[in-house]
XYZ file of C-alpha atoms in Angstrom:
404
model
C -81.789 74.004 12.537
C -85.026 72.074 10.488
C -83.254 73.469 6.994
C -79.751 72.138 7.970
C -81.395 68.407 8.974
C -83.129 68.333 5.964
C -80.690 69.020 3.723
C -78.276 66.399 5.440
C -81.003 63.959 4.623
C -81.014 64.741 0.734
C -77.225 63.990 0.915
C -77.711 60.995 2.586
C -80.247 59.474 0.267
C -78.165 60.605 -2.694
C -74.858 58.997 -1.862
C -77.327 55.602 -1.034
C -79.084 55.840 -4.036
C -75.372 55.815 -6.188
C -74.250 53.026 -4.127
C -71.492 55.399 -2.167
C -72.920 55.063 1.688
C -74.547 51.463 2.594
C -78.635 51.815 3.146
C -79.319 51.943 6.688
C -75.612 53.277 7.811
C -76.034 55.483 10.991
C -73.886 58.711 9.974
C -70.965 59.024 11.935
C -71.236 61.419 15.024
C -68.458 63.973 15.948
C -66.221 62.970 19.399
C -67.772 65.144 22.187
C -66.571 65.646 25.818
C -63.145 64.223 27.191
C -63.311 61.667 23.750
C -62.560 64.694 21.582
C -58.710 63.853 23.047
C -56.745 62.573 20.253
C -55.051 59.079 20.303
C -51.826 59.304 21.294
C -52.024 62.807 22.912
C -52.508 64.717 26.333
C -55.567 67.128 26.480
C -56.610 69.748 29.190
C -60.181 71.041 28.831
C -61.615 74.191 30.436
C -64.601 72.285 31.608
C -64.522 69.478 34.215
C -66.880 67.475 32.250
C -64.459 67.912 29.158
C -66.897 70.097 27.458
C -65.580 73.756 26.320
C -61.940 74.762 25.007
C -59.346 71.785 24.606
C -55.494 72.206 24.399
C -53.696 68.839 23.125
C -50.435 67.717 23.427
C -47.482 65.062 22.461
C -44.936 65.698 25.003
C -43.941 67.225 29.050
C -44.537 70.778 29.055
C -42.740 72.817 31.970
C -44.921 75.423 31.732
C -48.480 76.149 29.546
C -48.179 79.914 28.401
C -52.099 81.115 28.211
C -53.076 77.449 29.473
C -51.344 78.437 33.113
C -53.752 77.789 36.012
C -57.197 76.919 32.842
C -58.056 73.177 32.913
C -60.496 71.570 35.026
C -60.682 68.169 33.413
C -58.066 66.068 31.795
C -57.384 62.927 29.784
C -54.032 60.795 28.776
C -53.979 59.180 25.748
C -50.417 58.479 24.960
C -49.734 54.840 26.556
C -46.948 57.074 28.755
C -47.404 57.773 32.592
C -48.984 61.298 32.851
C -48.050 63.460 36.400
C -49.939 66.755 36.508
C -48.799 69.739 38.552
C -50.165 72.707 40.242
C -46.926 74.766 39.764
C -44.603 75.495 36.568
C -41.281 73.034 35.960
C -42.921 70.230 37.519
C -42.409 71.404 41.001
C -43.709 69.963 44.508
C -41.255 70.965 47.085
C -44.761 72.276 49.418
C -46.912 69.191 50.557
C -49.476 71.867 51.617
C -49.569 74.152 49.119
C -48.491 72.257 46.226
C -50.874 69.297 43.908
C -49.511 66.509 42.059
C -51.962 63.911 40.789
C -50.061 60.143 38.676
C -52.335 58.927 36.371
C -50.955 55.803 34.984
C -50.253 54.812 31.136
C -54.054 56.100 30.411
C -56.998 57.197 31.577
C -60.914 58.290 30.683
C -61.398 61.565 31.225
C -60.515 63.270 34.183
C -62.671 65.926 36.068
C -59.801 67.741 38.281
C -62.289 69.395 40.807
C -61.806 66.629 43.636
C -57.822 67.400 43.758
C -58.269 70.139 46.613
C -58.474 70.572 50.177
C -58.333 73.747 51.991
C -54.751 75.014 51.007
C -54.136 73.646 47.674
C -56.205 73.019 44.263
C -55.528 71.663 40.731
C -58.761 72.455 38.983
C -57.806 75.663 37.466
C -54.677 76.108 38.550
C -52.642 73.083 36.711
C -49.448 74.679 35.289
C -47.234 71.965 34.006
C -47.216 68.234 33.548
C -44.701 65.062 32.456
C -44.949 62.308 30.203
C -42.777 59.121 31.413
C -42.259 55.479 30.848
C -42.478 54.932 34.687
C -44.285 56.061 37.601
C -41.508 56.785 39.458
C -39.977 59.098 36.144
C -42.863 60.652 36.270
C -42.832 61.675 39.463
C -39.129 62.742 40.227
C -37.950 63.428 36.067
C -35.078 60.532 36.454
C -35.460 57.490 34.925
C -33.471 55.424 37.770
C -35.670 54.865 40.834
C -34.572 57.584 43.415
C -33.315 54.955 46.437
C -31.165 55.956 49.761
C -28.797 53.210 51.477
C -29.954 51.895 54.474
C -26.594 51.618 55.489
C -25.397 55.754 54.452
C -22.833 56.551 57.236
C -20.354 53.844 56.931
C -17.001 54.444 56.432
C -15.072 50.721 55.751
C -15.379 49.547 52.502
C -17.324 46.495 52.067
C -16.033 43.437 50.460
C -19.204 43.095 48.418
C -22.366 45.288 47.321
C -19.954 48.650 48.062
C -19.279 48.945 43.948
C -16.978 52.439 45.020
C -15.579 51.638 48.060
C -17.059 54.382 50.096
C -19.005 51.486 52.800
C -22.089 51.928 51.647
C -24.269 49.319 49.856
C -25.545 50.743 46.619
C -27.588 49.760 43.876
C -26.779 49.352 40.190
C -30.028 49.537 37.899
C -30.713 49.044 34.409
C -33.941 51.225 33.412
C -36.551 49.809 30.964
C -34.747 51.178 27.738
C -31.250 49.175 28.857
C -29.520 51.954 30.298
C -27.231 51.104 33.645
C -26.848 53.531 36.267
C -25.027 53.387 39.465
C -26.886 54.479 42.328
C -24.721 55.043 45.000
C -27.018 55.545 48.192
C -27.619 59.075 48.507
C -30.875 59.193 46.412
C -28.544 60.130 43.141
C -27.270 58.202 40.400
C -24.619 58.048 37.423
C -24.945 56.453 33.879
C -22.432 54.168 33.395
C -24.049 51.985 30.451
C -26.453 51.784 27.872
C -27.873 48.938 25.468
C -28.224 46.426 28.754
C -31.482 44.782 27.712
C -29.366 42.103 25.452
C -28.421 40.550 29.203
C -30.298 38.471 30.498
C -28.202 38.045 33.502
C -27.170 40.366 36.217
C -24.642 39.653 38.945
C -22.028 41.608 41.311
C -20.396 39.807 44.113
C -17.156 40.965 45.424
C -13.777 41.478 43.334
C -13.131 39.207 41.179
C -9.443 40.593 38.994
C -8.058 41.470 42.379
C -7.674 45.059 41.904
C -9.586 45.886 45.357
C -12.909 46.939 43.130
C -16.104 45.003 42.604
C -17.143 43.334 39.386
C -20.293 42.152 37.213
C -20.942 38.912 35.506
C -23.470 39.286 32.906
C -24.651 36.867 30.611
C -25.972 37.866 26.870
C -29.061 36.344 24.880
C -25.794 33.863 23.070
C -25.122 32.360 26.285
C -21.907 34.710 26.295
C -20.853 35.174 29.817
C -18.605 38.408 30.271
C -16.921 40.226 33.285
C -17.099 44.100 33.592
C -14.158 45.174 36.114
C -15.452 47.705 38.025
C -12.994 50.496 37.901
C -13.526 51.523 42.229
C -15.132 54.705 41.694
C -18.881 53.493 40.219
C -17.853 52.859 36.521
C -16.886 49.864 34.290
C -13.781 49.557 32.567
C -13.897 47.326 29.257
C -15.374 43.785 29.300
C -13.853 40.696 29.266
C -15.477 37.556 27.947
C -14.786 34.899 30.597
C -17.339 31.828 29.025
C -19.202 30.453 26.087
C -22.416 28.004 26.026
C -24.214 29.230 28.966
C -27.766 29.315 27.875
C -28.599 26.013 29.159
C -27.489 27.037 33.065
C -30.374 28.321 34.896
C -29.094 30.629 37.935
C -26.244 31.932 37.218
C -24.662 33.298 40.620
C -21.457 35.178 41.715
C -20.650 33.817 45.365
C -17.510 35.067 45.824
C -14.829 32.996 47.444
C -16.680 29.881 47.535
C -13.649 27.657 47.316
C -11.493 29.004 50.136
C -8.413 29.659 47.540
C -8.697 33.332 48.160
C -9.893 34.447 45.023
C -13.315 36.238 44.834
C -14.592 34.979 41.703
C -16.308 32.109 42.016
C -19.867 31.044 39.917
C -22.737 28.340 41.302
C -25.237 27.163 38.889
C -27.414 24.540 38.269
C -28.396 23.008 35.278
C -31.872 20.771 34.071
C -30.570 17.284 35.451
C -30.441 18.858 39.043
C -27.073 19.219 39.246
C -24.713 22.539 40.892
C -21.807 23.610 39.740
C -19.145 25.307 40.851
C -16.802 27.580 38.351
C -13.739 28.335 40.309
C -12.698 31.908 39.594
C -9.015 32.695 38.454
C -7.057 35.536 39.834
C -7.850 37.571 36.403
C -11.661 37.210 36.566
C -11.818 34.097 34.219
C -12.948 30.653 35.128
C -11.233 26.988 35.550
C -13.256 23.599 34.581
C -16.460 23.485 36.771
C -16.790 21.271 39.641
C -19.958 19.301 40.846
C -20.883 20.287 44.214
C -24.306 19.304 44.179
C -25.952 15.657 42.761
C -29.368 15.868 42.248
C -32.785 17.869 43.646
C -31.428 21.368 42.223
C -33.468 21.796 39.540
C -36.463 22.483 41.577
C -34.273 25.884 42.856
C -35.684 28.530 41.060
C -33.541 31.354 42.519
C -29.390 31.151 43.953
C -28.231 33.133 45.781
C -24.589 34.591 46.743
C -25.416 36.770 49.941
C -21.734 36.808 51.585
C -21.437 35.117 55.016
C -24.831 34.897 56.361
C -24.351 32.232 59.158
C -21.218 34.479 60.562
C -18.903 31.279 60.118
C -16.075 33.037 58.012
C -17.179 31.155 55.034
C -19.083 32.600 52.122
C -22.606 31.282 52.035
C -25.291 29.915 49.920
C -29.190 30.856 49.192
C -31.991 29.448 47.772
C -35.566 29.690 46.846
C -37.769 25.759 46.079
C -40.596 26.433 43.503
C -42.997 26.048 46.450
C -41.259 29.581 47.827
C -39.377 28.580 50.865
C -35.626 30.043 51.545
C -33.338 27.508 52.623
C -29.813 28.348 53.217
C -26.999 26.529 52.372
C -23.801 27.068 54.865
C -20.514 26.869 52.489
C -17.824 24.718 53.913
C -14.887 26.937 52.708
C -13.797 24.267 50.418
C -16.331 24.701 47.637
C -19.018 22.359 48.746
C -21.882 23.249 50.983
C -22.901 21.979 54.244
C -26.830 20.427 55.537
C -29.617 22.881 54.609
C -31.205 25.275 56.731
C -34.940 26.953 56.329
C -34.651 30.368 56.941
C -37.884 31.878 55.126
C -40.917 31.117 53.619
C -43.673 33.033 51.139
C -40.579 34.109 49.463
C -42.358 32.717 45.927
C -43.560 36.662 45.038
C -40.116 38.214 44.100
C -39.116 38.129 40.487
C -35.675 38.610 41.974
C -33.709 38.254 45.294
C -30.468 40.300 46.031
C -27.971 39.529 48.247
C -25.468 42.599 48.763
C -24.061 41.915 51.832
C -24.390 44.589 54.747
C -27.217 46.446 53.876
C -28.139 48.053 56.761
C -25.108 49.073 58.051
C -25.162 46.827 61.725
C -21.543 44.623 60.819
C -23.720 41.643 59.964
C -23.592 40.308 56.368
C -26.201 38.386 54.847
C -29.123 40.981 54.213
C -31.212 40.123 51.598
C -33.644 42.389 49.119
C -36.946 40.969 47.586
C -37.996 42.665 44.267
C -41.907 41.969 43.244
C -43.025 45.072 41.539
C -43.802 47.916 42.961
C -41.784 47.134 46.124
C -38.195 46.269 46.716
C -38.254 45.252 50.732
C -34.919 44.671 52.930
C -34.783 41.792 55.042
C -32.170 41.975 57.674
C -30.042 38.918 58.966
C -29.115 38.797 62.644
C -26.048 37.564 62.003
C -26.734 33.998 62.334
C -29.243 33.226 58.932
C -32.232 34.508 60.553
C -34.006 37.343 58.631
C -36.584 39.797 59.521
C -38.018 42.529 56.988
C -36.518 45.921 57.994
C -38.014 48.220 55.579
C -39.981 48.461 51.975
C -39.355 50.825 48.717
C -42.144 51.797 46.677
C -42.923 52.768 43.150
C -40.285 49.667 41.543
C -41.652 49.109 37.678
C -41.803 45.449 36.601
C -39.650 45.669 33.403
C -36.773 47.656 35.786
C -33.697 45.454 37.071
C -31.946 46.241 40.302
C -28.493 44.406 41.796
């Protein structure tokens, strides 16, 4: 061990004296422990203290070959949410028996002897693992958050948040690559889009062509506003572009029948000056001129919202959140204006988004609202007359996900 010091020396003071390695540079010292892991990759070591055999990897594995049931330490390097099972093909259908353990997008090394009680252990006996962009992919392989209707059970189809007329509320979601699914309540969901990250706005709100199926208004980075008939079934026939120059209109919201003219395709908006607007909708999903419907103070609204007939008057309503986070609603006259303010909720400053899809909970009241802040998506329940009261919270709801 002297002999092989000694002779590192010699080549150290060689390559100074020529000028090729500065005077005084500390060699460099080989990665030891869990830092032996690889940027960019997953590594299982056969020591808890990540000392021993390493096995590295760049992707899921449903099952590890001679690495079944080895590791007892662990470390993520690859920016991606890491899950780690106890049994082959990523199962956990035993809460007793089986271990999963979520690390997040990284993590220092991991010694896997705590993950035990007295049925179950992962230290030794780790025999698959997933790589995902989201917790929640991570955890159930989908990349659409796995989400049941409060209201499952219904039979009448609802005039709006039912997008395939089976009368339950359901959920469409664009995932954090663009890609729009349609959840429709039973914890499953379709793809019925891709590239959706170029919108910047979301909306669904009743029908708005008149063929008995609910549409979306979207809104593209141009200021493009376009109409996707919904075809009745959870898909989108072709778009339709329905407005141009939108970019300067902050909240961009599909009320429904606002106007009382019995079409369903009505947009409020403000703009800067604190101003709202009403687009009448035509009976083929386009709009007419806009209409002012609100004079001054709305620029301080930093969220509208159309949530159906909240105050049980027959007329489609109004919502909306101040800066200061306060929910006022605003009862809709039937004629396309909108009657004295209400304050029905406060603290309501948190959500980076606020859904209104009409019955959610399945009790013949409309008016139900959802809050999205990241990683919870919680139902508030109206009573029928604009009063709300939370009813229920979803977990696991990734920041860069969109659901309406």
């Amino acid at each position: 061990m002297s002999m092989k010091f000694s002779m590192r020396a010699a080549v150290v003071a060689g390559l100074t004296a020529l000028g090729l390695l500065a005077a005084g540079t500390p060699a460099a010292q080989a990665a030891s422990g869990f830092d032996r892991c690889p940027a960019g990759r997953f590594c299982l070591f056969d020591h808890a203290d990540g000392t021993g055999a390493m096995a590295t990897y760049s992707g899921t594995m449903a099952t590890l070959g001679a690495y079944d049931n080895w590791a007892a330490g662990m470390r993520n390097r690859t920016g991606l949410h890491a899950c780690v099972y106890s049994q082959p093909n990523h199962a956990y259908t035993d809460s007793v028996r089986h271990v999963i353990l979520e690390t997040g997008t990284s993590s220092d090394g991991i010694d896997l002897t705590p993950y035990q009680d007295a049925n179950s252990r992962l230290a030794d006996n780790v025999s698959s693992f997933r790589l995902a962009r989201t917790s929640h992919e991570c955890m159930s392989g989908v990349p659409y958050m796995v989400w049941d209707s409060p209201s499952w059970g219904r039979q009448e189809a609802q005039p709006l948040g039912d997008f395939n007329r089976d009368g339950v509320t359901d959920l469409l979601f664009r995932t954090v690559t663009g890609a729009l699914y349609f959840q429709r309540g039973d914890g499953t969901a379709t793809r019925i889009g891709v590239g959706w990250n170029s919108m910047n706005v979301l909306q669904r709100h009743g029908d708005r062509d008149g063929d008995g199926a609910e549409d979306l208004v979207t809104r593209d980075g141009n200021g493009v506003l376009w109409m996707y008939p919904g075809n009745g079934t959870g898909g989108l026939k072709p778009r339709v572009q329905i407005g141009v120059g939108w970019s300067t209109l902050r909240n961009v919201t599909a009320v429904g029948d606002f106007n009382g003219d019995g079409r369903r395709g009505d947009v409020v908006t403000n703009d800067s000056s604190g101003r709202l607007w009403l687009f009448p909708g035509r009976a083929n999903g386009t709009l007419e001129p806009r209409k002012q419907i609100g004079t001054s103070g709305w620029q301080g609204m930093t969220a509208l919202v159309g949530a159906g007939d909240v105050n049980s008057d027959g007329r489609n309503d109004l919502v909306a959140r101040d800066g200061s986070g306060n929910l006022w609603l605003y009862p809709g006259k039937g004629n396309g204006g909108v009657g004295a303010r209400k304050q029905i909720g406060s603290g309501w400053k948190r959500f980076e988004r606020i859904l209104g899809l009409g019955d959610v909970n399945g009790d013949g009241r409309y008016g139900d609202l959802y809050g999205k802040d990241a990683p919870l998506l919680t139902l508030y329940r109206n009573n029928g007359w604009g009063s709300l009261a939370e009813d229920g919270v979803d977990y696991d709801w990734d920041p860069r996900e969109t659901a309406f």
